[in-house]
Amino acid sequence: MSDLQVPAPSIGADELIATYLTLDKPQSFFLSAGAGSGKTWSLVAALNTVRRTRGKRLLENGQRVAVITYTKAASEEIRGRLGNASIADVSTLHSFAWSLLSGFDEDIRLWLRDHLEVKLRELVLKESMGKATSKASIERRLKIKRYSRQIELLPSVHQFTYSPDQIVPSRGALTHAQVIQATADFIRTKHVFREIAVGRYPIIFVDEAQDTQKVLMDALLSLADEYKGKFVLGLFGDMMQRIYFDGKPDLQSAVESWEQPRKTINRRSSRRVVALANQLRKSVDGLNQQALEGAAGGTAHLFVSNASSADRVATENEVAKRMAGLTGDQAWRSLDAGPKVLILEHSMAASRLGFTDFFASFDVDASIRSAITSRESLDSGPVGFLAKQVLPLWRAVALDDSFAVDELIRKYSPLYNAGHSLDAPVSDQFRVPMIRNAIRQLRTLLRGSDPAMGPVLRVIHESQVFELPDQLADALFVSQEVEAIGSEGQVADDRDAFVDAWAAALHTGLGTFERYYSYATGASVVDTQQGVKGLEFDHVMVVLDDQNSRGRGFSYEKLLDVKAMSETDREHLENGEETTIDRTRRLFYVACSRARSSLAVVAYTANPQAAVDAALEAGLFAADEFTIIPS
């Protein structure tokens, strides 16, 4: 067994964690590690301690350490640092959950039957009370048919499966949400399941614990409580960086009695960026980081402009030029040259990068947006299907690349592979003419730079070239049925908002979707302040623009004291609950702390001078660190 890579020199927290991992007195803990302090190094150090002190015994007992990460990229990074260490299973939350759940086929069958029957009863009741000719009725009847079929097929499923990248789930495949919920329910209700979980993984480390889904975090906390002294739950995170709504908001109080070491050295950022980050969290928890010895001085500057009259593109290009002058770094000479631009919401990126027509279909509320923005959605379901099958087919047809077209069809089409469908593959006698006819129609539709998705998907669906995910198939069907029933189809009586969103998106183009996907997967110079958590960049421009962000849960003008606190926030403050300002401060902290060297904050506000005065009074910027840019 080769040794793990040696982490960076310890500053105390790593030694403390080592004492919690001893055989005689194992203890659960929560490492609070501010931005850039080296959580990953501490995780590696903890694994190194386990390997050295308990590795042989764990392997002899067939046990391992589970490491739960927030993203696939984080899993790969940790695996890279571990080398060939065989004591750890490193995976994302969903994959970890499936590692526990896999094999409990009879329990899953019963759980899934109950789960589906509850949904079915709710739909049948709503359908009996709804308008029979409405769009909602069309959607409900589709789901009733699908759930009924799934329940009917459950007895014939011999083995349940799960894949984080599944496009069209095969028979017996669980969804992302089902895997998490079932695992949490089994931990909560099944003693044998808990025993097996703790027996397999006597130590579980959770990275980015503050944003880990609440339902599973609660289940893990219950294990730590029940098996205290025999099981270690190690949480690595920072409550100041809690920016997603599906995490456990009261995690800090839930582990109040635990050991809670802290890391106070920021190994990422320049001294000026660290000072700004410290000031942001001063009123929250008082964690005061120090820059690494020898860190550069760095630059942080506030640029303010009038929200109602500013030309955003011109302003931000001007900011880039001024930052080049302030820093002497030509990476700032233009927005395309180096700085990462962090905006508040996807809708702001949509208008800048040209995918508004697509994104607007989902820009209804957070749950609907998650259909295309969540980590899981980018690799699976409708988004994964469009990105991995339809876009490559479009490009191959456009280039007249018959070989690439054939490869895609052979790889994904139910015409060739029964694994992509509940039915048997089509015989050669019918398959070849079906494919030829479909490609002939697609050649006509796929001409141009932005062919409409709806007609393309209809040909793909009807010809069976590819099997569409349920929501896309439903969206096509509903669109067709609504055209038939006319204006009555627009009656809103509890329609499926996800299907509605995809039905609207069918009117946009593949090129527009491609621009969105490029942005969503990080290939653009623009990203959201939420989306870069855990990443770092030499130069960062943070854009504060409430006017264009539609004020969903965050308000920089409230943080900068330009707008008054709402009555709702006042009530939350009096009750000790989270306010808009609390959420915005955390998000601002995450965004600013991504910068290694230099940081430009661009604030569009109704009152530029008031914003400057508030920033100076809060100690975020000095008197020579702001510029009001006329609009």
XYZ file of C-alpha atoms in Angstrom:
631
model
C 0.000 0.000 0.000
C 1.556 3.297 -1.013
C 1.506 6.229 1.381
C -0.832 9.138 0.949
C 0.650 12.390 -0.218
C 1.808 14.508 2.699
C -0.423 17.534 3.308
C 0.795 21.068 3.776
C 2.375 21.896 7.161
C -0.204 21.709 9.945
C -1.330 24.725 11.926
C -2.861 22.778 14.801
C -6.287 21.683 13.577
C -4.913 18.581 11.861
C -3.247 17.379 15.074
C -6.483 17.910 16.982
C -8.415 15.886 14.412
C -5.875 13.072 14.749
C -6.784 12.766 18.442
C -10.460 12.323 17.534
C -9.645 9.325 15.312
C -7.975 7.105 17.921
C -9.236 3.572 18.506
C -9.740 4.034 22.239
C -11.726 7.290 22.102
C -13.120 8.106 18.655
C -15.074 11.373 18.491
C -17.156 13.077 15.862
C -16.097 16.598 14.954
C -16.851 19.633 12.810
C -13.811 21.344 11.310
C -14.688 24.990 10.674
C -12.383 26.108 7.881
C -12.751 29.553 6.313
C -12.180 30.252 2.636
C -8.808 29.132 1.310
C -7.751 27.537 4.593
C -7.141 24.073 3.158
C -10.103 21.861 4.040
C -8.962 19.341 1.470
C -5.502 19.197 2.996
C -7.058 18.531 6.392
C -9.240 15.799 4.909
C -6.181 14.176 3.383
C -4.309 14.545 6.682
C -7.178 12.876 8.536
C -7.165 9.984 6.073
C -3.419 9.710 6.462
C -3.902 9.431 10.224
C -6.521 6.695 9.793
C -4.289 4.812 7.351
C -1.364 4.961 9.735
C -3.193 4.088 12.947
C -6.125 1.937 11.837
C -5.589 1.135 8.171
C -4.519 -2.478 8.591
C -7.332 -3.260 10.989
C -9.940 -1.616 8.757
C -8.849 -3.600 5.713
C -8.757 -6.867 7.660
C -12.335 -6.220 8.774
C -13.466 -5.313 5.271
C -14.107 -1.729 6.373
C -13.332 1.594 4.758
C -13.582 5.314 5.312
C -16.371 7.007 3.347
C -15.563 10.464 2.019
C -18.608 12.389 0.759
C -17.855 15.311 -1.541
C -20.061 18.037 -2.979
C -19.106 17.618 -6.644
C -17.508 15.068 -8.950
C -14.590 17.451 -9.434
C -13.977 17.498 -5.681
C -14.051 13.684 -5.603
C -11.477 13.512 -8.366
C -9.249 16.052 -6.645
C -9.258 14.115 -3.372
C -8.627 10.823 -5.163
C -5.696 12.457 -6.937
C -4.169 13.516 -3.639
C -4.750 10.123 -2.058
C -2.783 8.231 -4.682
C -3.338 4.493 -4.256
C -4.751 4.620 -0.734
C -7.229 1.770 -0.497
C -8.848 2.689 2.811
C -11.162 5.353 1.369
C -14.273 5.342 -0.811
C -14.550 8.867 -2.216
C -17.833 9.798 -3.874
C -20.568 12.387 -4.190
C -23.572 12.334 -1.860
C -25.821 10.446 -4.299
C -23.191 7.819 -5.089
C -22.471 7.344 -1.385
C -26.169 6.910 -0.667
C -26.428 4.308 -3.413
C -23.403 2.430 -2.043
C -25.442 1.841 1.126
C -28.759 1.236 -0.595
C -27.577 -1.098 -3.350
C -28.577 -4.711 -2.756
C -31.590 -3.982 -0.537
C -33.825 -4.821 -3.471
C -36.865 -6.101 -1.557
C -36.789 -3.149 0.826
C -36.440 -0.760 -2.102
C -39.340 -2.456 -3.877
C -41.644 -1.986 -0.874
C -40.450 1.581 -0.276
C -40.841 2.512 -3.941
C -44.294 0.932 -4.158
C -45.478 2.957 -1.155
C -43.785 6.080 -2.530
C -45.412 5.714 -5.960
C -48.817 4.765 -4.574
C -48.924 7.913 -2.440
C -48.161 10.023 -5.510
C -50.690 8.105 -7.581
C -53.479 8.590 -5.027
C -52.749 12.320 -4.883
C -52.917 12.601 -8.672
C -56.112 10.563 -8.963
C -57.756 12.761 -6.337
C -56.681 15.958 -8.091
C -57.846 14.595 -11.434
C -61.279 13.771 -10.007
C -61.612 17.361 -8.836
C -59.999 19.130 -11.809
C -61.150 20.299 -15.210
C -61.067 17.348 -17.604
C -60.108 19.420 -20.662
C -57.379 21.463 -19.021
C -53.669 21.313 -19.687
C -53.170 20.160 -16.087
C -55.477 17.209 -16.738
C -53.391 16.151 -19.734
C -50.259 16.255 -17.587
C -51.892 14.433 -14.664
C -53.223 11.659 -16.883
C -49.741 11.145 -18.320
C -48.305 10.797 -14.818
C -51.132 8.544 -13.630
C -50.432 6.243 -16.557
C -46.679 6.312 -15.902
C -46.923 5.713 -12.138
C -49.470 2.935 -12.671
C -47.131 1.285 -15.172
C -44.159 1.601 -12.794
C -46.125 0.024 -9.928
C -47.289 -2.756 -12.250
C -43.697 -3.510 -13.291
C -42.201 -3.466 -9.767
C -42.648 -7.222 -9.126
C -40.698 -8.016 -12.296
C -37.675 -5.910 -11.285
C -35.029 -8.311 -9.988
C -32.384 -5.713 -9.246
C -32.676 -1.967 -8.750
C -30.015 0.309 -10.177
C -28.827 3.900 -10.042
C -26.452 5.963 -12.150
C -25.657 9.652 -11.548
C -25.432 10.123 -15.330
C -28.649 8.364 -16.349
C -30.469 10.016 -19.232
C -33.551 7.808 -19.561
C -33.841 5.565 -16.484
C -34.261 1.928 -17.402
C -36.707 -0.345 -15.603
C -35.720 -0.504 -11.939
C -33.548 2.621 -12.039
C -33.970 5.031 -9.136
C -33.939 8.800 -9.577
C -31.511 11.130 -7.784
C -34.193 12.221 -5.307
C -35.346 8.644 -4.623
C -31.824 7.485 -3.771
C -31.356 10.243 -1.193
C -34.813 9.932 0.350
C -34.790 6.134 0.511
C -31.338 6.050 2.137
C -32.383 8.624 4.728
C -35.612 6.724 5.428
C -33.787 3.387 5.778
C -31.261 4.877 8.225
C -34.137 6.352 10.223
C -36.367 3.250 10.322
C -34.250 0.113 9.795
C -31.892 -1.030 12.568
C -30.223 -3.625 10.333
C -29.510 -0.963 7.714
C -27.877 1.268 10.344
C -25.775 -1.619 11.628
C -24.574 -2.484 8.135
C -23.814 1.151 7.306
C -21.732 1.723 10.440
C -20.121 -1.711 10.122
C -19.016 -0.923 6.574
C -18.025 2.685 7.239
C -17.006 3.241 10.882
C -15.678 6.634 9.769
C -17.487 9.010 7.429
C -16.041 12.360 6.356
C -18.345 14.940 4.753
C -16.864 17.805 2.728
C -18.882 21.058 2.393
C -21.054 19.790 5.232
C -22.947 23.076 5.518
C -24.546 22.541 2.097
C -25.127 18.778 2.303
C -28.822 17.938 1.814
C -30.661 18.239 5.110
C -32.560 14.950 4.918
C -29.371 12.889 4.634
C -27.371 15.080 7.012
C -30.038 14.491 9.666
C -29.720 10.756 9.058
C -25.923 10.865 9.441
C -26.213 12.933 12.617
C -28.567 10.301 14.042
C -25.897 7.644 13.367
C -23.284 9.743 15.174
C -25.618 10.049 18.158
C -26.664 6.382 18.319
C -23.188 4.942 17.789
C -21.204 7.448 19.809
C -17.807 5.998 20.736
C -17.945 3.433 17.909
C -18.473 5.658 14.895
C -16.911 8.929 13.733
C -18.693 11.508 11.624
C -16.187 14.123 10.529
C -17.694 17.274 9.041
C -15.531 19.672 7.043
C -17.066 23.016 6.165
C -17.780 26.616 6.986
C -21.207 27.923 7.991
C -20.237 31.303 6.529
C -20.190 29.594 3.133
C -23.695 28.084 3.417
C -25.399 29.430 0.299
C -27.761 26.667 -0.857
C -31.248 26.271 0.535
C -31.349 22.465 0.756
C -28.631 22.236 3.413
C -29.215 22.055 7.172
C -29.452 25.663 8.414
C -29.074 24.767 12.108
C -26.106 22.438 11.638
C -23.895 24.506 13.964
C -26.310 24.137 16.870
C -26.867 20.448 16.090
C -23.168 19.731 16.728
C -22.747 22.195 19.580
C -21.423 19.507 21.939
C -18.920 18.173 19.382
C -15.259 19.012 19.046
C -14.977 21.997 16.686
C -11.407 22.796 15.635
C -10.796 25.845 13.423
C -8.314 26.728 10.718
C -7.254 30.357 10.626
C -4.628 30.581 7.881
C -5.840 31.558 4.402
C -3.515 29.847 1.936
C -5.263 31.164 -1.158
C -5.616 34.905 -1.184
C -3.556 38.054 -1.022
C -3.448 40.027 2.221
C -5.934 42.611 0.981
C -8.518 40.024 -0.061
C -8.142 38.204 3.277
C -8.693 41.475 5.159
C -11.905 42.127 3.232
C -13.159 38.580 3.879
C -12.419 38.962 7.607
C -14.392 42.182 7.742
C -17.376 40.504 6.068
C -17.571 37.742 8.663
C -16.554 39.882 11.659
C -20.143 40.352 12.839
C -21.064 36.717 12.143
C -18.609 34.488 13.996
C -15.464 36.568 14.465
C -13.231 34.052 12.675
C -10.194 36.122 11.767
C -7.922 34.569 9.178
C -4.318 35.456 8.545
C -2.785 35.473 5.098
C -0.046 32.956 4.461
C 3.395 34.255 5.348
C 4.859 35.866 2.257
C 1.473 36.386 0.580
C 1.272 39.266 -1.886
C -0.313 42.538 -0.846
C -3.046 42.334 -3.483
C -5.765 44.767 -4.520
C -9.451 45.219 -3.711
C -11.425 48.103 -5.198
C -15.068 49.128 -5.198
C -16.611 50.571 -8.370
C -20.105 52.027 -8.131
C -22.497 53.152 -10.854
C -26.151 54.141 -11.128
C -28.315 51.064 -11.676
C -31.001 52.761 -13.736
C -28.729 54.393 -16.320
C -25.487 52.410 -16.410
C -24.422 50.542 -19.542
C -23.331 47.276 -17.905
C -21.012 46.093 -20.667
C -19.307 49.465 -21.035
C -19.004 49.896 -17.258
C -17.432 46.496 -16.684
C -14.987 46.956 -19.560
C -14.027 50.297 -18.020
C -13.568 48.619 -14.644
C -11.271 46.034 -16.216
C -9.103 48.756 -17.764
C -8.902 50.647 -14.476
C -7.981 47.480 -12.588
C -5.158 46.901 -15.087
C -3.861 50.348 -14.142
C -4.300 49.814 -10.388
C -2.654 46.391 -10.324
C -0.171 46.734 -13.160
C -1.428 43.329 -14.318
C -2.383 43.119 -17.994
C -4.613 40.139 -17.299
C -7.177 42.837 -16.439
C -6.856 44.632 -19.778
C -10.208 43.213 -20.980
C -12.971 40.983 -19.701
C -11.873 38.212 -22.071
C -8.238 38.366 -20.993
C -8.341 36.836 -17.543
C -10.717 38.014 -14.780
C -13.586 35.764 -13.747
C -16.851 37.705 -13.700
C -19.249 36.604 -10.969
C -22.885 37.645 -11.293
C -25.732 36.983 -8.876
C -28.136 34.918 -10.942
C -28.297 32.831 -14.096
C -30.745 35.292 -15.661
C -27.995 37.953 -15.643
C -25.648 35.559 -17.436
C -28.428 34.690 -19.889
C -28.740 38.265 -21.111
C -24.949 38.646 -21.363
C -24.246 35.356 -23.107
C -27.303 35.000 -25.335
C -29.429 32.215 -23.877
C -32.307 34.258 -22.427
C -34.912 32.579 -24.672
C -34.046 29.172 -23.242
C -33.493 30.155 -19.617
C -36.645 32.288 -19.358
C -38.754 29.117 -19.656
C -37.393 27.918 -16.300
C -36.940 31.261 -14.564
C -40.105 30.808 -12.492
C -38.864 29.783 -9.066
C -35.924 27.973 -7.501
C -37.401 24.479 -7.847
C -38.109 24.918 -11.561
C -34.697 26.449 -12.243
C -33.135 23.424 -10.551
C -34.375 21.315 -13.489
C -31.530 22.765 -15.550
C -29.134 24.257 -12.970
C -28.625 21.608 -10.291
C -25.393 19.614 -10.305
C -27.274 16.412 -11.119
C -29.267 17.930 -14.005
C -26.190 18.801 -16.075
C -25.216 15.153 -16.558
C -28.605 13.447 -16.598
C -32.252 13.812 -17.582
C -33.333 16.308 -20.270
C -30.221 18.523 -20.039
C -27.859 15.565 -20.226
C -29.874 14.124 -23.111
C -29.713 17.352 -25.123
C -26.013 17.852 -24.405
C -24.771 14.302 -24.903
C -27.048 13.022 -27.683
C -28.888 15.791 -29.517
C -26.101 18.391 -29.789
C -23.554 15.842 -31.087
C -26.159 14.578 -33.588
C -26.777 18.148 -34.762
C -23.067 18.748 -35.271
C -22.551 15.427 -37.026
C -25.477 15.993 -39.404
C -24.356 19.581 -40.078
C -20.883 18.311 -40.994
C -22.340 15.474 -43.058
C -20.333 13.082 -40.885
C -22.133 9.804 -41.531
C -19.694 7.839 -39.383
C -20.349 10.042 -36.321
C -24.122 9.855 -36.903
C -23.955 6.064 -37.075
C -21.840 5.873 -33.911
C -24.314 8.017 -31.956
C -27.304 5.982 -33.114
C -25.634 2.658 -32.374
C -24.588 3.896 -28.917
C -27.865 5.452 -27.769
C -30.756 4.366 -29.978
C -33.413 1.895 -28.802
C -33.548 0.792 -32.449
C -30.296 -1.053 -31.736
C -30.268 -1.580 -28.004
C -33.140 -2.907 -25.882
C -31.314 -1.490 -22.854
C -32.488 1.956 -23.948
C -36.132 0.875 -24.036
C -38.652 -1.421 -22.399
C -39.264 -3.003 -25.774
C -37.157 -5.276 -27.937
C -34.824 -3.703 -30.525
C -36.211 -3.248 -34.035
C -35.239 -5.806 -36.678
C -32.896 -4.881 -39.543
C -35.794 -5.040 -41.979
C -37.422 -1.968 -40.387
C -34.514 -0.319 -38.603
C -32.494 0.839 -41.615
C -35.340 2.581 -43.465
C -36.535 4.159 -40.191
C -33.081 5.606 -39.554
C -32.664 6.797 -43.132
C -36.030 8.511 -43.077
C -35.288 10.174 -39.718
C -31.883 11.442 -40.832
C -33.415 12.791 -44.026
C -35.932 14.810 -41.994
C -33.265 15.913 -39.528
C -30.963 17.175 -42.270
C -33.683 19.632 -43.249
C -34.450 20.669 -39.677
C -30.866 20.937 -38.464
C -29.727 23.452 -41.037
C -28.793 26.886 -39.714
C -27.128 28.144 -36.576
C -30.023 27.694 -34.164
C -32.609 25.074 -35.242
C -35.732 24.937 -33.047
C -35.673 22.119 -30.494
C -39.347 21.137 -30.716
C -39.487 19.915 -34.333
C -36.079 18.221 -33.968
C -37.126 16.353 -30.836
C -40.439 15.360 -32.398
C -38.659 13.646 -35.303
C -36.193 11.996 -32.895
C -39.033 10.792 -30.685
C -41.364 9.512 -33.399
C -38.576 7.808 -35.323
C -37.114 6.220 -32.135
C -33.652 7.482 -33.088
C -33.237 8.258 -29.374
C -35.524 7.680 -26.410
C -36.548 10.968 -24.796
C -36.530 11.499 -21.010
C -40.048 11.541 -19.574
C -40.275 15.311 -19.135
C -39.300 15.980 -22.748
C -41.675 13.327 -24.058
C -44.457 14.770 -21.885
C -43.654 18.300 -23.045
C -43.988 17.241 -26.696
C -47.251 15.416 -26.034
C -48.744 18.236 -23.964
C -47.795 20.836 -26.581
C -49.527 18.779 -29.255
C -52.634 18.174 -27.131
C -52.901 21.826 -26.112
C -52.896 22.817 -29.769
C -55.838 20.437 -30.227
C -57.927 21.673 -27.270
C -57.221 25.347 -27.910
C -57.510 28.112 -25.340
C -59.056 25.857 -22.671
C -55.673 24.241 -22.342
C -54.382 27.396 -20.758
C -56.578 26.975 -17.654
C -54.219 26.872 -14.666
C -55.466 24.242 -12.222
C -52.368 22.663 -10.792
C -50.323 22.005 -13.920
C -46.910 20.343 -13.842
C -44.566 23.325 -13.873
C -41.572 21.253 -14.972
C -43.386 19.925 -18.034
C -44.687 23.436 -18.752
C -41.130 24.789 -18.596
C -39.804 22.220 -21.048
C -42.818 22.744 -23.338
C -41.943 26.455 -23.472
C -38.256 25.681 -24.013
C -39.086 23.593 -27.095
C -39.657 26.845 -28.989
C -36.039 27.908 -28.510
C -33.041 26.800 -30.519
C -30.356 24.184 -30.064
C -27.699 26.869 -30.468
C -29.265 28.817 -27.607
C -29.261 25.686 -25.443
C -25.633 25.038 -26.393
C -24.672 28.528 -25.168
C -26.468 27.815 -21.902
C -24.756 24.445 -21.444
C -21.331 25.934 -22.108
C -21.997 28.508 -19.391
C -23.510 26.007 -16.933
C -20.494 23.707 -17.174
C -18.033 26.523 -16.445
C -16.648 27.133 -19.918
C -17.554 30.847 -19.869
C -15.739 33.821 -18.307
C -19.035 34.509 -16.511
C -20.344 32.410 -13.624
C -22.702 32.790 -10.715
C -21.437 33.670 -7.273
C -23.014 30.433 -6.011
C -21.558 28.276 -8.776
C -17.901 28.959 -8.002
C -17.970 27.853 -4.382
C -14.819 25.812 -3.822
C -13.029 27.298 -6.859
C -10.401 30.018 -7.050
C -9.135 32.478 -9.670
C -6.252 34.932 -9.860
C -8.491 37.901 -10.655
C -12.187 38.237 -9.836
C -14.860 40.788 -10.694
C -17.921 40.500 -8.439
C -21.009 42.187 -9.918
C -23.694 43.423 -7.495
C -26.846 44.198 -9.432
C -30.152 43.784 -7.610
C -32.091 45.487 -10.403
C -31.252 42.741 -12.906
C -31.306 39.866 -10.422
C -34.987 40.204 -9.482
C -34.242 40.070 -5.759
C -34.786 36.360 -5.086
C -33.468 35.795 -1.586
C -30.516 38.197 -1.850
C -30.218 41.988 -1.774
C -26.919 43.796 -2.025
C -28.662 47.150 -1.689
C -29.912 46.033 1.728
C -26.434 44.810 2.647
C -25.004 48.206 1.613
C -27.778 50.031 3.469
C -29.183 51.615 0.303
C -32.571 49.916 0.824
C -34.356 49.507 4.147
C -34.867 46.107 5.718
C -38.303 44.642 4.961
C -40.896 43.967 7.652
C -40.453 40.243 7.079
C -36.714 40.529 7.682
C -37.346 42.604 10.800
C -39.577 39.838 12.135
C -36.922 37.243 11.301
C -34.284 39.349 13.042
C -36.419 39.690 16.190
C -37.023 35.923 16.203
C -33.341 35.119 15.718
C -33.999 33.773 12.221
C -32.046 34.232 9.019
C -32.585 37.468 7.074
C -31.960 38.512 3.479
C -28.927 40.452 4.702
C -27.506 37.334 6.375
C -27.822 35.309 3.164
C -26.379 38.109 1.042
C -23.395 38.626 3.347
C -22.518 34.932 3.117
C -22.816 34.944 -0.659
C -20.667 38.082 -0.906
C -18.067 36.401 1.301
C -17.979 33.336 -0.953
C -17.687 35.457 -4.111
C -14.946 37.794 -2.856
C -12.878 35.009 -1.320
C -12.487 33.270 -4.701
C -9.787 35.821 -5.627
C -6.157 34.886 -5.206
C -4.603 38.209 -6.167
C -6.986 41.035 -7.019
C -10.660 41.784 -6.616
C -12.964 44.314 -8.263
C -16.457 44.781 -6.812
C -18.863 46.457 -9.236
C -22.057 47.704 -7.582
C -25.033 48.966 -9.589
C -27.264 50.823 -7.174
C -29.970 53.455 -6.963
C -27.756 55.571 -4.705
C -24.033 55.239 -5.512
C -22.867 57.641 -2.792
C -24.924 55.903 -0.094
C -23.442 52.548 -1.138
C -19.914 53.965 -0.933
C -20.579 55.525 2.474
C -21.953 52.238 3.830
C -19.008 50.223 2.467
C -16.537 52.641 4.040
C -18.384 52.703 7.367
C -18.445 48.885 7.444
C -14.668 48.865 6.936
C -14.901 46.860 3.729
C -12.961 49.404 1.670
C -10.676 52.338 2.467
C -11.156 55.927 1.333
C -8.787 55.445 -1.607
C -10.354 52.146 -2.692
C -13.543 53.282 -4.401
C -14.490 54.871 -7.700
C -17.887 56.192 -8.745
C -18.203 55.611 -12.468
C -20.598 58.064 -14.153
C -23.262 56.489 -16.340
